[in-house]
């Protein structure tokens, strides 16, 4: 049985400013949770932020979720995740 994770105690509350975290399921709502936690990260805070996400999700879940998200994740975050997991680079936005 998977351990119960309290989202509001695990992740920054400001990432979920517009929703009730008590109604979120760690597994069912990972498509919301993973991008929201990494949405405001940058090169300086990436290690700390990604480790927080990795405390709940495995690397494949993180990579795949970000690759398929419609959330506003920067191309820089996509690049940092790809590099960290030694996976093919991907971009959320194409500026060509």
mmCIF file of C-alpha atoms in Angstrom:
data_model
loop_
_atom_site.group_PDB
_atom_site.id
_atom_site.type_symbol
_atom_site.label_atom_id
_atom_site.label_comp_id
_atom_site.label_asym_id
_atom_site.label_seq_id
_atom_site.Cartn_x
_atom_site.Cartn_y
_atom_site.Cartn_z
ATOM 1 C CA UNK A 1 0.000 0.000 0.000
ATOM 2 C CA UNK A 2 1.373 3.405 -0.999
ATOM 3 C CA UNK A 3 2.077 5.820 1.800
ATOM 4 C CA UNK A 4 -0.242 8.792 2.142
ATOM 5 C CA UNK A 5 1.369 12.066 1.124
ATOM 6 C CA UNK A 6 0.047 15.376 2.376
ATOM 7 C CA UNK A 7 0.522 17.619 -0.645
ATOM 8 C CA UNK A 8 0.287 20.874 1.269
ATOM 9 C CA UNK A 9 3.001 19.714 3.700
ATOM 10 C CA UNK A 10 5.255 18.302 0.976
ATOM 11 C CA UNK A 11 5.140 20.917 -1.770
ATOM 12 C CA UNK A 12 5.110 24.734 -1.735
ATOM 13 C CA UNK A 13 1.614 26.024 -1.024
ATOM 14 C CA UNK A 14 1.993 28.852 -3.537
ATOM 15 C CA UNK A 15 2.171 26.286 -6.362
ATOM 16 C CA UNK A 16 -1.453 25.424 -5.631
ATOM 17 C CA UNK A 17 -2.757 28.882 -4.775
ATOM 18 C CA UNK A 18 -5.909 28.344 -6.838
ATOM 19 C CA UNK A 19 -6.943 24.866 -5.691
ATOM 20 C CA UNK A 20 -7.731 22.844 -2.613
ATOM 21 C CA UNK A 21 -4.785 20.499 -2.076
ATOM 22 C CA UNK A 22 -6.954 18.249 0.072
ATOM 23 C CA UNK A 23 -8.795 17.278 -3.101
ATOM 24 C CA UNK A 24 -5.632 16.330 -4.993
ATOM 25 C CA UNK A 25 -4.396 12.766 -5.256
ATOM 26 C CA UNK A 26 -0.647 12.271 -5.573
ATOM 27 C CA UNK A 27 -1.079 9.599 -8.243
ATOM 28 C CA UNK A 28 -4.245 10.707 -10.027
ATOM 29 C CA UNK A 29 -3.198 14.367 -10.197
ATOM 30 C CA UNK A 30 0.511 14.050 -10.937
ATOM 31 C CA UNK A 31 -0.110 15.825 -14.280
ATOM 32 C CA UNK A 32 -1.023 18.895 -12.219
ATOM 33 C CA UNK A 33 1.346 18.490 -9.277
ATOM 34 C CA UNK A 34 4.668 17.854 -11.039
ATOM 35 C CA UNK A 35 4.488 20.836 -13.434
ATOM 36 C CA UNK A 36 3.117 23.172 -10.760
ATOM 37 C CA UNK A 37 6.009 22.464 -8.410
ATOM 38 C CA UNK A 38 8.577 23.016 -11.180
ATOM 39 C CA UNK A 39 6.831 25.925 -12.877
ATOM 40 C CA UNK A 40 8.799 28.629 -11.070
ATOM 41 C CA UNK A 41 12.136 26.862 -10.762
ATOM 42 C CA UNK A 42 15.303 28.225 -12.333
ATOM 43 C CA UNK A 43 18.914 27.092 -12.604
ATOM 44 C CA UNK A 44 19.666 28.305 -9.068
ATOM 45 C CA UNK A 45 16.762 26.510 -7.388
ATOM 46 C CA UNK A 46 16.375 23.530 -9.728
ATOM 47 C CA UNK A 47 18.320 20.998 -7.636
ATOM 48 C CA UNK A 48 16.278 21.719 -4.526
ATOM 49 C CA UNK A 49 12.966 21.779 -6.418
ATOM 50 C CA UNK A 50 13.557 18.610 -8.427
ATOM 51 C CA UNK A 51 14.674 16.730 -5.311
ATOM 52 C CA UNK A 52 11.388 17.677 -3.699
ATOM 53 C CA UNK A 53 9.479 16.230 -6.660
ATOM 54 C CA UNK A 54 11.739 13.147 -6.677
ATOM 55 C CA UNK A 55 10.827 12.499 -3.049
ATOM 56 C CA UNK A 56 7.356 11.555 -4.311
ATOM 57 C CA UNK A 57 7.715 10.586 -7.982
ATOM 58 C CA UNK A 58 10.215 8.483 -9.918
ATOM 59 C CA UNK A 59 12.324 9.930 -12.708
ATOM 60 C CA UNK A 60 10.260 8.369 -15.493
ATOM 61 C CA UNK A 61 7.025 9.830 -14.078
ATOM 62 C CA UNK A 62 8.612 13.273 -13.850
ATOM 63 C CA UNK A 63 10.148 13.220 -17.330
ATOM 64 C CA UNK A 64 7.056 11.816 -19.054
ATOM 65 C CA UNK A 65 4.660 14.117 -17.223
ATOM 66 C CA UNK A 66 6.658 17.220 -18.115
ATOM 67 C CA UNK A 67 7.113 16.094 -21.702
ATOM 68 C CA UNK A 68 3.332 15.758 -22.093
ATOM 69 C CA UNK A 69 2.121 18.660 -19.977
ATOM 70 C CA UNK A 70 0.070 21.576 -21.228
ATOM 71 C CA UNK A 71 1.122 23.627 -18.195
ATOM 72 C CA UNK A 72 3.417 26.616 -18.661
ATOM 73 C CA UNK A 73 6.784 24.984 -18.110
ATOM 74 C CA UNK A 74 9.753 26.850 -19.528
ATOM 75 C CA UNK A 75 12.011 25.280 -22.113
ATOM 76 C CA UNK A 76 14.834 25.828 -19.635
ATOM 77 C CA UNK A 77 13.141 23.550 -17.093
ATOM 78 C CA UNK A 78 12.588 20.951 -19.835
ATOM 79 C CA UNK A 79 16.292 21.150 -20.693
ATOM 80 C CA UNK A 80 17.342 20.819 -17.038
ATOM 81 C CA UNK A 81 15.121 17.762 -16.521
ATOM 82 C CA UNK A 82 16.392 16.082 -19.706
ATOM 83 C CA UNK A 83 19.981 16.709 -18.688
ATOM 84 C CA UNK A 84 19.457 15.477 -15.120
ATOM 85 C CA UNK A 85 17.933 12.191 -16.311
ATOM 86 C CA UNK A 86 20.200 11.823 -19.352
ATOM 87 C CA UNK A 87 17.156 11.609 -21.619
ATOM 88 C CA UNK A 88 16.421 13.182 -25.007
ATOM 89 C CA UNK A 89 15.895 16.927 -24.804
ATOM 90 C CA UNK A 90 12.411 18.285 -25.359
ATOM 91 C CA UNK A 91 10.829 21.711 -25.444
ATOM 92 C CA UNK A 92 7.437 22.915 -24.354
ATOM 93 C CA UNK A 93 7.512 25.868 -26.759
ATOM 94 C CA UNK A 94 8.820 26.129 -30.312
ATOM 95 C CA UNK A 95 9.923 29.623 -31.274
ATOM 96 C CA UNK A 96 11.016 28.860 -34.819
#
